[in-house]
XYZ file of C-alpha atoms in Angstrom:
677
model
C 0.000 0.000 0.000
C 1.697 3.574 -1.334
C 1.201 6.493 1.181
C 0.332 9.945 -0.224
C 1.070 13.242 1.438
C -0.544 16.541 0.587
C 1.232 19.863 0.823
C -1.792 21.346 2.554
C -0.622 19.663 5.736
C 2.336 21.981 5.795
C 0.131 25.083 6.056
C 0.680 27.175 9.177
C -2.044 27.209 11.768
C -4.501 30.073 11.502
C -3.674 31.324 14.974
C -2.564 29.812 18.253
C -6.242 29.503 19.020
C -6.759 27.023 16.224
C -4.068 24.591 17.274
C -5.490 21.109 17.763
C -3.217 18.674 19.556
C -3.162 15.037 18.554
C -1.729 12.126 20.430
C 1.171 10.382 18.754
C 0.872 6.695 17.930
C 3.487 4.731 19.792
C 5.048 1.427 18.812
C 4.563 -1.677 20.871
C 7.324 -1.680 23.498
C 9.910 -4.398 23.172
C 11.959 -5.974 25.935
C 14.877 -3.661 25.170
C 12.786 -0.503 25.365
C 11.214 -1.658 28.630
C 14.660 -2.329 30.089
C 15.835 1.094 28.985
C 12.868 2.728 30.677
C 13.580 0.860 33.904
C 17.192 2.000 33.931
C 16.379 5.635 33.147
C 16.107 7.892 36.232
C 12.507 8.768 36.978
C 11.477 12.376 36.420
C 10.076 14.086 39.517
C 6.288 14.081 39.425
C 4.571 17.419 40.063
C 3.347 17.702 43.624
C -0.449 17.692 43.555
C -2.254 19.688 46.251
C -4.378 18.249 48.983
C -7.703 16.542 48.168
C -6.171 15.083 45.005
C -7.064 11.399 44.591
C -4.269 9.291 46.086
C -4.450 5.478 46.071
C -8.256 5.622 45.728
C -8.829 7.877 48.797
C -9.373 11.601 49.067
C -7.892 13.737 51.748
C -10.275 15.991 53.636
C -8.105 19.120 53.691
C -9.146 22.157 51.600
C -7.878 22.468 48.039
C -4.701 24.464 47.452
C -5.921 26.024 44.181
C -2.675 27.696 43.015
C -0.727 24.478 43.513
C -3.446 22.500 41.767
C -3.377 24.842 38.764
C 0.409 24.692 38.573
C 0.261 20.907 38.751
C -2.320 20.713 35.937
C -0.237 22.941 33.672
C 2.886 20.905 34.415
C 1.106 17.634 33.689
C -0.048 18.915 30.294
C 3.444 20.170 29.492
C 4.739 16.640 30.140
C 2.003 15.109 27.978
C 0.230 13.467 30.942
C -3.203 14.505 29.750
C -5.212 11.868 31.559
C -3.794 12.894 34.941
C -4.501 16.551 34.163
C -8.182 15.794 33.514
C -8.313 13.730 36.710
C -6.982 16.743 38.588
C -9.804 18.854 37.114
C -12.318 16.464 38.637
C -10.670 17.021 41.989
C -10.998 20.784 41.518
C -14.688 20.370 40.723
C -15.180 18.388 43.914
C -13.211 20.736 46.131
C -14.040 24.148 44.672
C -16.776 23.785 42.052
C -17.574 27.499 41.774
C -14.057 28.926 41.836
C -12.723 29.967 38.444
C -9.290 28.716 37.439
C -6.751 31.006 35.742
C -6.920 31.267 31.935
C -3.580 29.406 31.418
C -4.951 26.454 33.389
C -8.118 26.303 31.301
C -5.948 26.571 28.205
C -3.921 23.576 29.412
C -7.103 21.598 30.163
C -8.415 22.304 26.648
C -5.144 20.907 25.294
C -5.495 17.779 27.450
C -9.113 17.117 26.449
C -8.247 17.664 22.776
C -5.356 15.224 23.013
C -7.567 12.584 24.647
C -10.349 13.192 22.086
C -12.932 12.393 24.736
C -16.314 14.104 24.710
C -16.679 13.746 28.479
C -13.380 15.485 29.184
C -14.238 18.308 26.772
C -17.691 18.832 28.300
C -16.183 18.894 31.797
C -13.820 21.724 30.873
C -16.582 23.940 29.465
C -18.921 23.072 32.369
C -16.319 24.211 34.878
C -15.793 27.455 32.961
C -19.521 28.225 32.944
C -20.274 27.120 36.515
C -17.357 29.064 37.945
C -18.285 32.274 36.152
C -15.135 32.342 34.044
C -15.549 34.667 31.053
C -13.551 33.364 28.066
C -12.056 35.883 25.697
C -12.069 35.426 21.929
C -8.926 33.295 22.024
C -10.356 30.944 24.630
C -13.690 30.612 22.803
C -11.794 29.586 19.689
C -9.846 27.047 21.702
C -13.031 25.565 23.196
C -14.578 25.394 19.731
C -11.531 23.546 18.392
C -11.647 21.182 21.379
C -15.263 20.224 20.709
C -14.557 19.680 17.017
C -11.533 17.452 17.535
C -13.551 15.388 20.027
C -16.185 14.789 17.344
C -18.863 16.861 19.088
C -20.066 18.624 15.938
C -23.548 19.467 17.256
C -22.173 20.930 20.491
C -19.501 22.783 18.544
C -22.143 24.396 16.351
C -24.029 25.483 19.481
C -20.844 27.038 20.870
C -20.216 28.722 17.516
C -23.737 30.181 17.348
C -23.655 31.287 20.989
C -20.305 33.062 20.927
C -20.566 36.774 21.756
C -18.206 37.610 18.882
C -16.678 35.661 16.008
C -13.429 36.467 14.304
C -12.178 35.122 10.962
C -10.190 32.641 12.994
C -13.450 31.397 14.550
C -14.979 30.793 11.134
C -11.827 29.010 9.988
C -11.797 26.745 13.049
C -15.455 25.809 12.600
C -15.079 25.172 8.883
C -11.912 23.132 9.382
C -13.626 20.989 12.002
C -16.502 20.277 9.622
C -14.076 19.243 6.881
C -12.190 16.942 9.263
C -15.552 15.569 10.437
C -16.460 14.544 6.863
C -18.905 17.443 6.492
C -17.385 19.398 3.571
C -20.787 20.622 2.362
C -21.417 22.126 5.763
C -18.050 23.892 5.633
C -18.834 25.355 2.199
C -22.274 26.478 3.398
C -20.621 28.190 6.355
C -18.203 29.951 4.010
C -21.205 31.124 1.987
C -22.637 32.724 5.139
C -19.327 34.436 5.872
C -18.999 35.682 2.283
C -22.477 37.228 2.477
C -21.507 39.000 5.701
C -18.035 40.325 4.925
C -17.343 39.504 1.252
C -13.686 40.116 0.400
C -12.922 40.572 4.086
C -13.127 36.833 4.685
C -9.328 36.492 4.664
C -6.936 34.084 2.953
C -6.765 31.461 5.693
C -10.518 30.925 5.671
C -10.409 30.624 1.901
C -7.734 27.940 2.185
C -10.071 25.917 4.406
C -12.962 26.442 1.955
C -10.814 25.220 -0.933
C -9.862 22.182 1.133
C -13.575 21.491 1.644
C -14.122 21.595 -2.125
C -11.169 19.220 -2.517
C -12.592 16.693 -0.043
C -15.986 16.995 -1.721
C -14.384 16.493 -5.136
C -16.397 19.391 -6.579
C -14.516 21.252 -9.283
C -17.546 23.557 -9.654
C -17.270 24.719 -6.039
C -13.513 24.975 -6.450
C -13.834 27.257 -9.466
C -16.244 29.522 -7.584
C -13.738 29.764 -4.761
C -11.020 30.507 -7.328
C -13.165 33.463 -8.437
C -13.387 34.602 -4.815
C -9.604 34.493 -4.619
C -9.356 36.674 -7.718
C -11.889 39.171 -6.329
C -9.964 39.408 -3.075
C -6.745 40.070 -4.972
C -4.940 37.330 -3.099
C -3.484 35.375 -6.002
C -0.040 36.256 -4.651
C -0.731 34.674 -1.266
C 1.752 31.911 -0.496
C -0.701 29.141 0.359
C -3.918 29.857 -1.546
C -2.446 28.904 -4.950
C -1.132 25.652 -3.443
C -4.611 24.841 -2.154
C -6.076 25.565 -5.598
C -3.472 23.388 -7.348
C -4.244 20.537 -4.975
C -7.987 21.005 -5.491
C -7.807 20.995 -9.291
C -5.475 17.987 -9.213
C -7.689 15.869 -6.995
C -10.708 16.836 -9.081
C -8.925 15.513 -12.163
C -8.094 18.890 -13.754
C -4.313 18.716 -14.049
C -4.142 21.320 -16.845
C -6.004 23.864 -14.692
C -3.699 23.050 -11.789
C -0.726 23.839 -14.029
C -2.287 27.162 -15.082
C -2.567 28.160 -11.429
C 1.046 27.114 -10.873
C 2.274 29.105 -13.887
C 0.456 32.177 -12.575
C 2.316 32.251 -9.256
C 4.776 35.182 -9.401
C 7.180 33.543 -6.975
C 7.114 29.888 -6.047
C 7.971 28.376 -2.707
C 9.056 24.766 -2.280
C 5.454 24.015 -1.240
C 4.148 25.249 -4.609
C 6.663 23.147 -6.546
C 5.905 20.096 -4.424
C 2.157 20.504 -4.871
C 2.460 20.566 -8.654
C 4.871 17.624 -8.633
C 2.393 15.681 -6.502
C -0.377 16.515 -8.981
C 1.602 15.093 -11.895
C 2.598 12.030 -9.882
C -0.994 11.391 -8.782
C -2.188 11.239 -12.380
C 0.745 9.242 -13.731
C 2.192 12.168 -15.715
C 5.733 11.003 -15.036
C 7.418 12.758 -17.961
C 5.849 16.109 -17.045
C 6.856 15.581 -13.419
C 10.440 14.889 -14.469
C 10.570 18.062 -16.604
C 9.113 20.101 -13.745
C 11.634 18.605 -11.337
C 14.505 19.712 -13.589
C 12.991 23.227 -13.685
C 12.741 23.168 -9.898
C 16.424 22.263 -9.573
C 17.392 25.116 -11.899
C 15.193 27.604 -10.017
C 17.436 27.387 -6.962
C 14.662 26.536 -4.517
C 15.744 24.004 -1.908
C 14.447 20.455 -2.108
C 12.919 18.822 0.942
C 11.746 15.403 2.052
C 8.411 15.797 0.284
C 10.171 16.498 -3.019
C 12.237 13.384 -2.486
C 9.252 11.150 -1.691
C 7.271 12.384 -4.695
C 10.098 12.065 -7.194
C 10.977 8.580 -5.991
C 7.593 7.404 -7.263
C 8.265 9.131 -10.579
C 11.761 7.644 -10.910
C 10.343 4.221 -10.085
C 7.757 4.431 -12.873
C 10.324 5.629 -15.379
C 12.978 3.168 -14.285
C 15.458 5.972 -13.541
C 17.356 4.183 -10.806
C 20.483 6.310 -11.172
C 18.416 9.490 -10.769
C 17.059 8.119 -7.497
C 20.529 7.226 -6.248
C 21.884 10.685 -7.101
C 18.963 12.365 -5.383
C 19.415 10.144 -2.337
C 23.100 11.037 -2.152
C 22.332 14.745 -2.510
C 19.791 14.598 0.281
C 22.318 12.958 2.605
C 25.025 15.479 1.685
C 22.674 18.374 2.419
C 22.136 17.033 5.926
C 18.397 16.470 5.503
C 17.042 13.433 7.275
C 14.602 11.348 5.286
C 11.243 10.761 6.897
C 9.649 7.349 7.128
C 7.670 7.911 3.916
C 10.776 8.796 1.907
C 12.757 5.873 3.280
C 9.938 3.456 2.541
C 9.585 4.820 -0.992
C 13.316 4.269 -1.509
C 13.084 0.686 -0.251
C 10.173 0.084 -2.612
C 12.040 1.588 -5.580
C 15.161 -0.502 -5.016
C 12.985 -3.622 -4.696
C 11.131 -2.897 -7.922
C 14.354 -2.515 -9.850
C 16.231 -5.484 -8.484
C 18.611 -3.701 -6.094
C 17.798 -5.850 -3.078
C 21.067 -5.210 -1.243
C 20.465 -1.458 -1.469
C 16.863 -1.941 -0.358
C 17.952 -3.927 2.704
C 20.663 -1.360 3.508
C 18.138 1.507 3.506
C 15.679 -0.556 5.548
C 18.203 -1.422 8.249
C 19.347 2.205 8.571
C 15.836 3.614 8.979
C 15.504 5.319 12.386
C 11.887 4.170 12.528
C 9.768 1.855 10.406
C 6.081 1.254 9.899
C 4.300 -1.821 8.582
C 4.447 -0.453 5.030
C 8.253 -0.478 5.246
C 8.249 -4.145 6.249
C 5.709 -5.029 3.553
C 7.796 -3.382 0.817
C 10.911 -5.402 1.685
C 9.061 -8.711 2.166
C 7.251 -8.329 -1.165
C 10.520 -7.367 -2.881
C 12.272 -10.493 -1.685
C 9.332 -12.559 -2.897
C 9.250 -11.159 -6.425
C 13.002 -11.679 -6.766
C 12.756 -15.354 -5.862
C 14.409 -14.849 -2.473
C 11.756 -16.751 -0.564
C 14.038 -17.676 2.328
C 14.842 -14.030 3.063
C 11.190 -13.023 2.715
C 10.167 -15.594 5.317
C 13.095 -14.548 7.515
C 11.857 -10.936 7.503
C 8.281 -12.093 8.141
C 9.374 -14.083 11.187
C 11.432 -11.139 12.414
C 8.393 -8.881 12.088
C 6.333 -11.287 14.209
C 9.132 -11.554 16.779
C 9.208 -7.770 17.156
C 5.534 -7.772 18.091
C 4.272 -6.089 14.919
C 0.892 -7.322 13.731
C 0.946 -8.262 10.024
C -1.916 -7.203 7.773
C -3.365 -8.628 4.560
C -0.625 -6.990 2.467
C 2.069 -8.613 4.625
C 0.530 -12.044 4.181
C 0.136 -11.502 0.438
C 3.836 -10.654 0.174
C 5.049 -13.693 2.100
C 2.605 -16.067 0.354
C 3.804 -14.736 -2.995
C 7.350 -15.469 -1.832
C 6.357 -19.065 -1.078
C 4.630 -19.286 -4.454
C 7.602 -17.988 -6.419
C 10.074 -20.159 -4.485
C 7.944 -23.303 -4.339
C 7.806 -23.467 -0.518
C 4.608 -25.459 -0.257
C 4.866 -26.530 3.420
C 5.786 -23.053 4.628
C 3.061 -21.547 2.469
C 0.450 -23.846 3.999
C 1.583 -23.018 7.542
C 1.504 -19.271 6.907
C -1.955 -19.543 5.329
C -3.221 -21.476 8.363
C -1.614 -18.940 10.712
C -3.427 -16.197 8.832
C -6.768 -18.014 8.935
C -6.590 -18.427 12.729
C -6.784 -14.664 13.286
C -10.289 -13.206 12.749
C -8.705 -9.860 11.768
C -6.720 -11.404 8.916
C -9.116 -13.895 7.388
C -7.698 -14.830 3.942
C -9.137 -13.011 0.965
C -9.423 -14.115 -2.646
C -5.905 -12.898 -3.485
C -4.431 -15.082 -0.733
C -6.406 -18.090 -1.926
C -5.108 -17.483 -5.459
C -1.510 -17.582 -4.186
C -2.028 -20.919 -2.444
C -3.960 -22.355 -5.417
C -1.067 -21.539 -7.731
C 1.429 -22.865 -5.175
C -0.420 -26.206 -5.100
C -0.861 -26.242 -8.854
C 2.742 -25.579 -9.700
C 3.712 -28.520 -7.513
C 1.315 -30.702 -9.499
C -1.192 -30.910 -6.637
C -4.206 -30.015 -8.789
C -6.699 -31.848 -6.558
C -5.622 -29.735 -3.579
C -5.722 -26.594 -5.726
C -9.269 -27.315 -6.903
C -10.262 -28.175 -3.330
C -9.175 -24.675 -2.234
C -11.687 -23.206 -4.679
C -14.526 -25.507 -3.646
C -13.964 -24.947 0.084
C -13.531 -21.161 -0.066
C -16.019 -19.415 2.265
C -17.015 -17.030 -0.540
C -17.799 -17.185 -4.252
C -14.557 -17.936 -6.138
C -13.189 -14.929 -7.981
C -11.612 -14.587 -11.421
C -8.066 -14.515 -10.051
C -8.684 -17.813 -8.232
C -9.946 -19.528 -11.394
C -7.082 -17.893 -13.317
C -4.536 -19.372 -10.910
C -6.073 -22.817 -11.418
C -6.058 -22.401 -15.209
C -2.379 -21.448 -15.139
C -1.619 -24.504 -13.014
C -3.513 -26.691 -15.490
C -1.447 -25.292 -18.364
C 1.807 -26.108 -16.581
C 0.620 -29.631 -15.741
C -1.249 -30.117 -19.062
C -4.498 -31.125 -17.384
C -6.966 -30.351 -20.173
C -10.102 -31.598 -18.415
C -9.700 -29.365 -15.344
C -8.446 -26.518 -17.541
C -11.700 -26.542 -19.522
C -13.679 -26.250 -16.276
C -11.516 -23.367 -15.051
C -11.614 -21.636 -18.438
C -15.399 -21.915 -18.609
C -15.749 -20.187 -15.226
C -13.059 -17.616 -15.968
C -14.281 -16.607 -19.422
C -17.810 -16.206 -18.055
C -16.440 -13.647 -15.576
C -13.937 -11.917 -17.880
C -15.004 -12.500 -21.486
C -12.970 -9.541 -22.771
C -9.641 -10.397 -21.148
C -7.289 -11.651 -23.865
C -4.762 -13.269 -21.498
C -7.321 -15.847 -20.391
C -7.647 -17.077 -23.972
C -3.864 -17.087 -24.394
C -3.351 -19.425 -21.428
C -5.924 -21.856 -22.827
C -4.449 -21.512 -26.307
C -0.948 -22.389 -25.080
C -2.331 -25.402 -23.232
C -3.927 -26.755 -26.402
C -0.798 -26.108 -28.485
C 1.557 -27.730 -25.971
C -0.776 -30.753 -25.752
C -1.016 -31.158 -29.527
C -4.693 -30.149 -29.598
C -4.411 -27.968 -32.710
C -8.114 -28.091 -33.603
C -9.042 -26.785 -30.155
C -6.314 -24.133 -30.465
C -7.787 -22.972 -33.761
C -11.211 -22.762 -32.102
C -9.779 -20.384 -29.463
C -8.168 -18.236 -32.180
C -11.482 -18.023 -34.077
C -13.308 -17.117 -30.872
C -10.884 -14.243 -30.352
C -11.427 -12.991 -33.894
C -15.227 -13.166 -33.634
C -15.128 -11.233 -30.366
C -12.935 -8.566 -31.952
C -10.142 -9.233 -29.472
C -6.517 -8.943 -30.458
C -3.358 -10.229 -28.839
C -1.137 -7.377 -27.705
C 2.334 -7.207 -29.165
C 4.958 -8.832 -26.960
C 7.605 -6.196 -26.309
C 10.988 -6.261 -24.541
C 13.265 -3.313 -23.908
C 16.652 -2.517 -22.458
C 17.680 0.889 -21.119
C 21.192 2.078 -21.986
C 22.449 5.588 -21.251
C 18.936 6.675 -20.177
C 17.415 5.600 -23.499
C 14.974 2.728 -24.008
C 15.639 0.365 -26.903
C 12.473 -1.613 -27.697
C 12.159 -4.882 -29.602
C 9.223 -6.862 -30.963
C 8.851 -10.278 -32.551
C 10.894 -10.581 -35.759
C 12.033 -6.960 -35.267
C 14.364 -5.404 -37.865
C 13.858 -1.712 -37.109
C 16.887 -1.215 -34.880
C 19.896 0.363 -36.678
C 22.045 -2.503 -35.378
C 19.662 -5.252 -36.543
C 22.207 -7.010 -38.776
C 24.760 -7.126 -35.975
C 22.091 -8.248 -33.481
C 21.049 -11.207 -35.614
C 24.637 -12.221 -36.341
C 25.446 -12.255 -32.618
C 22.246 -14.142 -31.875
C 22.915 -16.771 -34.560
C 26.439 -17.283 -33.196
C 25.110 -17.687 -29.658
C 22.460 -20.187 -30.736
C 25.057 -22.349 -32.482
C 27.306 -22.197 -29.403
C 24.641 -23.167 -26.889
C 23.386 -26.013 -29.089
C 26.848 -27.489 -28.675
C 26.321 -27.272 -24.899
C 23.104 -29.271 -25.028
C 20.416 -26.662 -25.759
C 17.297 -28.106 -27.402
C 14.631 -25.771 -28.724
C 11.220 -25.988 -27.034
C 8.458 -25.589 -29.615
C 5.438 -25.821 -27.386
C 4.628 -22.317 -26.174
C 2.984 -19.407 -27.982
C 3.539 -15.724 -27.299
C 0.577 -13.315 -27.251
C 1.269 -11.710 -30.644
C 2.431 -14.790 -32.618
C -0.161 -16.835 -34.482
C 0.116 -20.642 -34.706
C 1.192 -20.610 -38.374
C 4.137 -18.334 -37.467
C 5.168 -20.410 -34.500
C 7.607 -22.767 -36.188
C 9.989 -19.996 -37.244
C 9.525 -17.590 -34.380
C 11.674 -18.933 -31.560
C 14.981 -17.348 -32.499
C 13.356 -13.984 -32.963
C 11.465 -13.524 -29.690
C 11.798 -9.949 -28.460
C 13.682 -10.889 -25.283
C 16.376 -12.701 -27.277
C 16.814 -9.625 -29.482
C 17.070 -7.342 -26.421
C 19.713 -9.615 -24.855
C 21.751 -9.714 -28.076
C 21.567 -5.922 -28.386
C 22.733 -5.528 -24.787
C 25.676 -7.872 -25.380
C 26.970 -5.898 -28.391
C 26.311 -2.467 -26.847
C 27.959 -2.774 -23.424
C 31.328 -3.731 -21.959
C 32.027 -7.486 -21.664
C 31.460 -7.572 -17.888
C 28.448 -5.252 -17.590
C 25.241 -6.827 -16.224
C 22.095 -6.514 -18.349
C 18.527 -5.747 -17.284
C 15.694 -6.588 -19.674
C 12.077 -5.513 -19.152
C 9.109 -7.010 -20.940
C 5.336 -6.678 -20.966
C 4.611 -10.410 -21.126
C 5.471 -13.624 -19.344
C 8.933 -14.984 -20.119
C 8.498 -18.044 -22.334
C 10.121 -21.348 -21.465
C 12.414 -21.442 -24.492
C 13.771 -17.927 -23.916
C 14.293 -18.782 -20.261
C 16.445 -21.732 -21.278
C 18.357 -19.716 -23.882
C 19.216 -16.932 -21.431
C 20.519 -19.456 -18.903
C 22.899 -20.819 -21.532
C 23.891 -17.278 -22.598
C 24.984 -16.408 -19.054
C 26.976 -19.630 -18.937
C 28.763 -18.751 -22.205
C 29.291 -15.002 -21.699
C 29.733 -14.995 -17.891
C 27.304 -12.068 -17.829
C 24.591 -11.528 -15.211
C 21.208 -10.915 -16.836
C 18.054 -9.809 -15.021
C 14.696 -10.124 -16.761
C 11.680 -8.367 -15.328
C 8.636 -9.962 -16.935
C 4.930 -9.347 -16.375
C 4.859 -11.280 -13.093
C 8.291 -11.398 -11.467
C 12.071 -10.999 -11.687
C 14.454 -13.621 -13.077
C 18.102 -13.262 -12.075
C 20.304 -15.321 -14.411
C 23.894 -16.108 -13.465
C 26.318 -18.778 -14.734
C 23.592 -20.943 -16.232
C 21.095 -20.770 -13.357
C 18.059 -18.618 -12.574
C 16.821 -17.338 -9.227
C 13.375 -18.794 -9.916
C 14.809 -22.309 -9.931
C 13.009 -22.914 -13.259
C 9.754 -22.457 -11.376
C 7.665 -19.521 -12.603
């Protein structure tokens, strides 16, 4: 699961009165952290006055109000919010009609907001009213924010309506609380009331909140009206309003309008650049994001952690691993510490592009990790055929007391699937099923079905489908069909195909799997029937494409390709290699069909598969010891897999192939998948 940040979170608070304190999530303490806490000298606790609850008994002496107030403020300063609210109850019991000083009430508002408890919030306001305390504008705003953060929207509206005076800050606090409470329409209605009262005097901060409400609502119409309000107020040069508008247009699907707002900013802060980069990244406009990033670097504005996190996603999509490494190095040299999001994005990028040692290095050096960090590394090990390491990390996660989620289990089950660990896969699946919070879903069943099927255990695989506690999904039937193709079980394959094609009649890959099964089993009449079915349905097999990136340029190859300027040299090198590996025992496998090659072309197509052409091009275009990385949009065929193993044995090169489902790391005649994919 990728985490997305929004630049709006970096906006300054409207006023000290609008600050809403949140409790920080803490990790489950381990034995080491507990030991450290025991060894650390205890901080002196504030001395509470008499009549404070001690060991379940109250003392009968009168309350020392100044000491009590000082103790409450000290408790809040130390983050001991629960004890501060308990002390308020003691004040209510001992001196219910004596007003506390404003700083003490301010501290109690902070404590109740941090606890997010309606009872604590109501107690604070009750004590203010019963004691005759008269809040000023600042304190009313604080009480309003307290009610909102505690989810007391009705009570907050009553406070808002009953306030003797309301500033722009008050309106902003109320509107922001409605947005956070999933009431964006209410926030926009409130802004409409304010606009009718004061018009252009509403102020930029309130407008930022209104734009955020339109963003949450997903209403580009409301956003455009607010954009008009911004223009009328003459605040287009405000630092944060344009960023809010860019974010709004982006999340409403209007990237071009977001760019027009960005281009109209006379001077751009790092927040503005980051917001536009995030907009491009959100909509998959990787090339535009890369161009904008280069402009940002030339502008002289400093990069920050958010820039890094956003561009990592862009570099990952474009396969620009060196760009990511350079940016990482620059961030370290500048002294900026990466946050957990940036570190996790870097781990994910290295995993996706086969740099598992770098991914592990970043992971181990992270000052703090969340479950997404663990999931990224576990899944990476799985897709690279490193099942043992994936399971090792999974067991380490459990040992550290971190609860795995469905993504964690999917990653480790995939690792078992890719590595053929059937016993470990079964145990992990059973472990998952025992926890009501992690009951296996269809995607987990599909992993285990394919794991059984690829071991030839088709009865067990089919049993998983029949015993599933829900209606089998397309990916479950697809996993069974793939297993039937590998094991050439035509009878069960027909059953799976019938179910699968009924669910996904327009998905070409389903027909291709069945077609390959018929071809490999010598059922040419049935294969021709599948081809005719595709033609009648108007479905076409997508062209199988492989590419290799050299000097930041992609070189693409298709079946029987002769468009590359070095085609003659490519084919000569490939012919030489084929003759060499035949002498080492290579035998061509003529039983698998690629998506874009028809049966009548099949006999002459093996030498010219796109992945073979990409490998040959890489061999003639790089130094003799350079490793090669090939990407392709289809599943690596069995014959090409065999050929590449022999090529690495002959050339002593390391070749990595990233196909449509996983990574294959070839070295000295072997593959990381163990010929099991």
